Amino acid sequence: MLELVKIRFDDSNYSWTVIDDHGNPVDEIRDWIVHLEQINLSPNTIQAYARHVARLGTYLHSNSKEITGITVSDYDRFLEWLPYHLSGMADDSSNLAFLSPSLEPAARLGPTVNNQVHLAVKSFYCSGIVNLAT
């Protein structure tokens, strides 16, 4: 499970990073957060984006994948899993598979959260910091 944590430099300056199960920073995500700070995104946006990418990393990790090994299908399944995770109906190791339309998720992301997730993930993978496996 990946976890978003606050880094406090002094009384007024702080940043964010994402740590893995062993308490180690995830370098690709940390480098991306530094990039977001350098292009002057608001601290609240950085926190929200980092939280969404950490959730994506948690989902991928639960499916034995690295953050650099994502496919379109993985991302689609993450978007199916996320509403359940946010509502507390799924643990971090859940794999969801909907086999018929009648079993589609009752929970849906609201449009604002949905857009924020897409923007965060797009920013992460299009930043040039992450090298995707080929």
Short mmCIF file of C-alpha atoms in Angstrom, two decimals:
data_model
loop_
_atom_site.label_atom_id
_atom_site.label_comp_id
_atom_site.label_asym_id
_atom_site.label_seq_id
_atom_site.Cartn_x
_atom_site.Cartn_y
_atom_site.Cartn_z
CA MET A 1 0.00 0.00 0.00
CA LEU A 2 1.29 3.43 -0.90
CA GLU A 3 0.71 6.25 1.52
CA LEU A 4 0.82 10.01 1.04
CA VAL A 5 2.82 11.72 3.80
CA LYS A 6 3.61 15.32 4.58
CA ILE A 7 7.23 16.45 4.79
CA ARG A 8 7.72 19.45 7.07
CA PHE A 9 10.88 21.47 6.39
CA ASP A 10 10.26 24.13 9.07
CA ASP A 11 7.26 25.80 10.67
CA SER A 12 5.87 27.14 7.40
CA ASN A 13 7.34 25.08 4.55
CA TYR A 14 6.19 21.61 3.67
CA SER A 15 5.89 19.20 0.79
CA TRP A 16 4.43 15.77 0.11
CA THR A 17 5.84 12.40 -0.77
CA VAL A 18 4.51 8.89 -1.19
CA ILE A 19 6.01 6.00 0.72
CA ASP A 20 5.77 2.27 0.14
CA ASP A 21 5.05 -0.55 2.62
CA HIS A 22 8.60 -0.31 3.95
CA GLY A 23 8.50 3.44 4.54
CA ASN A 24 10.69 4.22 1.53
CA PRO A 25 9.80 7.12 -0.76
CA VAL A 26 8.61 6.15 -4.24
CA ASP A 27 11.22 8.03 -6.27
CA GLU A 28 9.15 8.52 -9.44
CA ILE A 29 6.28 10.03 -7.47
CA ARG A 30 8.59 12.20 -5.35
CA ASP A 31 10.32 13.56 -8.47
CA TRP A 32 6.92 14.31 -10.00
CA ILE A 33 5.77 16.14 -6.85
CA VAL A 34 8.93 18.28 -6.98
CA HIS A 35 8.08 19.03 -10.63
CA LEU A 36 4.55 20.10 -9.63
CA GLU A 37 6.03 22.41 -6.99
CA GLN A 38 8.46 23.88 -9.52
CA ILE A 39 5.66 24.75 -11.94
CA ASN A 40 3.87 26.46 -9.02
CA LEU A 41 0.73 24.37 -8.69
CA SER A 42 -1.16 25.16 -5.52
CA PRO A 43 -0.31 23.06 -2.45
CA ASN A 44 -3.90 21.75 -2.34
CA THR A 45 -3.72 20.63 -5.97
CA ILE A 46 -0.38 18.92 -5.38
CA GLN A 47 -1.77 17.10 -2.34
CA ALA A 48 -4.89 15.96 -4.22
CA TYR A 49 -2.94 14.86 -7.31
CA ALA A 50 -0.40 12.97 -5.20
CA ARG A 51 -3.18 11.26 -3.25
CA HIS A 52 -4.80 10.03 -6.48
CA VAL A 53 -1.52 8.74 -7.90
CA ALA A 54 -0.79 7.01 -4.56
CA ARG A 55 -4.18 5.29 -4.80
CA LEU A 56 -3.37 4.19 -8.34
CA GLY A 57 -0.03 2.84 -7.10
CA THR A 58 -1.77 0.98 -4.28
CA TYR A 59 -4.20 -0.58 -6.73
CA LEU A 60 -1.42 -1.60 -9.11
CA HIS A 61 0.68 -3.00 -6.25
CA SER A 62 -2.28 -5.11 -5.08
CA ASN A 63 -2.34 -6.58 -8.59
CA SER A 64 1.41 -7.28 -8.59
CA LYS A 65 2.19 -4.45 -11.00
CA GLU A 66 4.61 -1.57 -10.82
CA ILE A 67 3.56 2.02 -11.36
CA THR A 68 5.63 1.94 -14.55
CA GLY A 69 3.84 -1.17 -15.85
CA ILE A 70 0.31 0.18 -16.26
CA THR A 71 -1.93 -0.65 -19.20
CA VAL A 72 -5.16 0.96 -20.35
CA SER A 73 -7.04 -2.05 -18.93
CA ASP A 74 -5.32 -1.58 -15.58
CA TYR A 75 -6.40 2.06 -15.51
CA ASP A 76 -9.99 1.14 -16.41
CA ARG A 77 -10.10 -1.41 -13.59
CA PHE A 78 -8.60 1.16 -11.21
CA LEU A 79 -11.44 3.54 -12.07
CA GLU A 80 -13.94 0.75 -11.31
CA TRP A 81 -12.22 0.00 -8.00
CA LEU A 82 -11.76 3.59 -6.83
CA PRO A 83 -15.37 4.42 -5.87
CA TYR A 84 -15.50 1.29 -3.73
CA HIS A 85 -12.19 2.15 -2.12
CA LEU A 86 -13.27 5.73 -1.39
CA SER A 87 -16.55 4.53 0.12
CA GLY A 88 -14.78 1.95 2.29
CA MET A 89 -16.48 -0.98 0.52
CA ALA A 90 -13.18 -2.36 -0.85
CA ASP A 91 -9.89 -2.99 0.85
CA ASP A 92 -6.59 -2.15 -0.79
CA SER A 93 -6.14 -5.65 -2.19
CA SER A 94 -9.51 -5.88 -3.94
CA ASN A 95 -9.65 -6.98 -7.53
CA LEU A 96 -12.96 -6.08 -9.09
CA ALA A 97 -14.35 -7.74 -12.16
CA PHE A 98 -17.82 -6.98 -13.48
CA LEU A 99 -19.03 -9.82 -15.64
CA SER A 100 -22.43 -8.54 -16.63
CA PRO A 101 -24.15 -5.15 -16.83
CA SER A 102 -26.31 -6.03 -13.83
CA LEU A 103 -23.15 -6.28 -11.71
CA GLU A 104 -21.76 -2.88 -12.63
CA PRO A 105 -20.76 -0.75 -9.67
CA ALA A 106 -23.49 1.12 -7.89
CA ALA A 107 -20.88 3.59 -6.71
CA ARG A 108 -19.59 6.12 -9.20
CA LEU A 109 -17.04 8.89 -8.97
CA GLY A 110 -18.54 12.34 -9.08
CA PRO A 111 -17.58 14.43 -12.10
CA THR A 112 -15.20 16.66 -10.12
CA VAL A 113 -13.29 13.76 -8.56
CA ASN A 114 -13.33 11.87 -11.85
CA ASN A 115 -11.75 14.84 -13.66
CA GLN A 116 -9.23 15.36 -10.89
CA VAL A 117 -8.15 11.69 -11.05
CA HIS A 118 -7.73 11.89 -14.82
CA LEU A 119 -5.75 15.14 -14.60
CA ALA A 120 -3.51 13.77 -11.85
CA VAL A 121 -2.75 10.54 -13.68
CA LYS A 122 -2.22 12.36 -16.98
CA SER A 123 0.13 14.81 -15.28
CA PHE A 124 2.10 11.97 -13.69
CA TYR A 125 2.55 9.88 -16.82
CA CYS A 126 2.99 12.81 -19.25
CA SER A 127 5.54 14.67 -17.10
CA GLY A 128 8.43 12.78 -18.68
CA ILE A 129 9.65 11.73 -15.24
CA VAL A 130 8.14 8.25 -15.38
CA ASN A 131 9.57 5.80 -17.88
CA LEU A 132 6.84 3.36 -18.80
CA ALA A 133 7.77 -0.24 -19.49
CA THR A 134 7.53 -1.15 -23.13
#
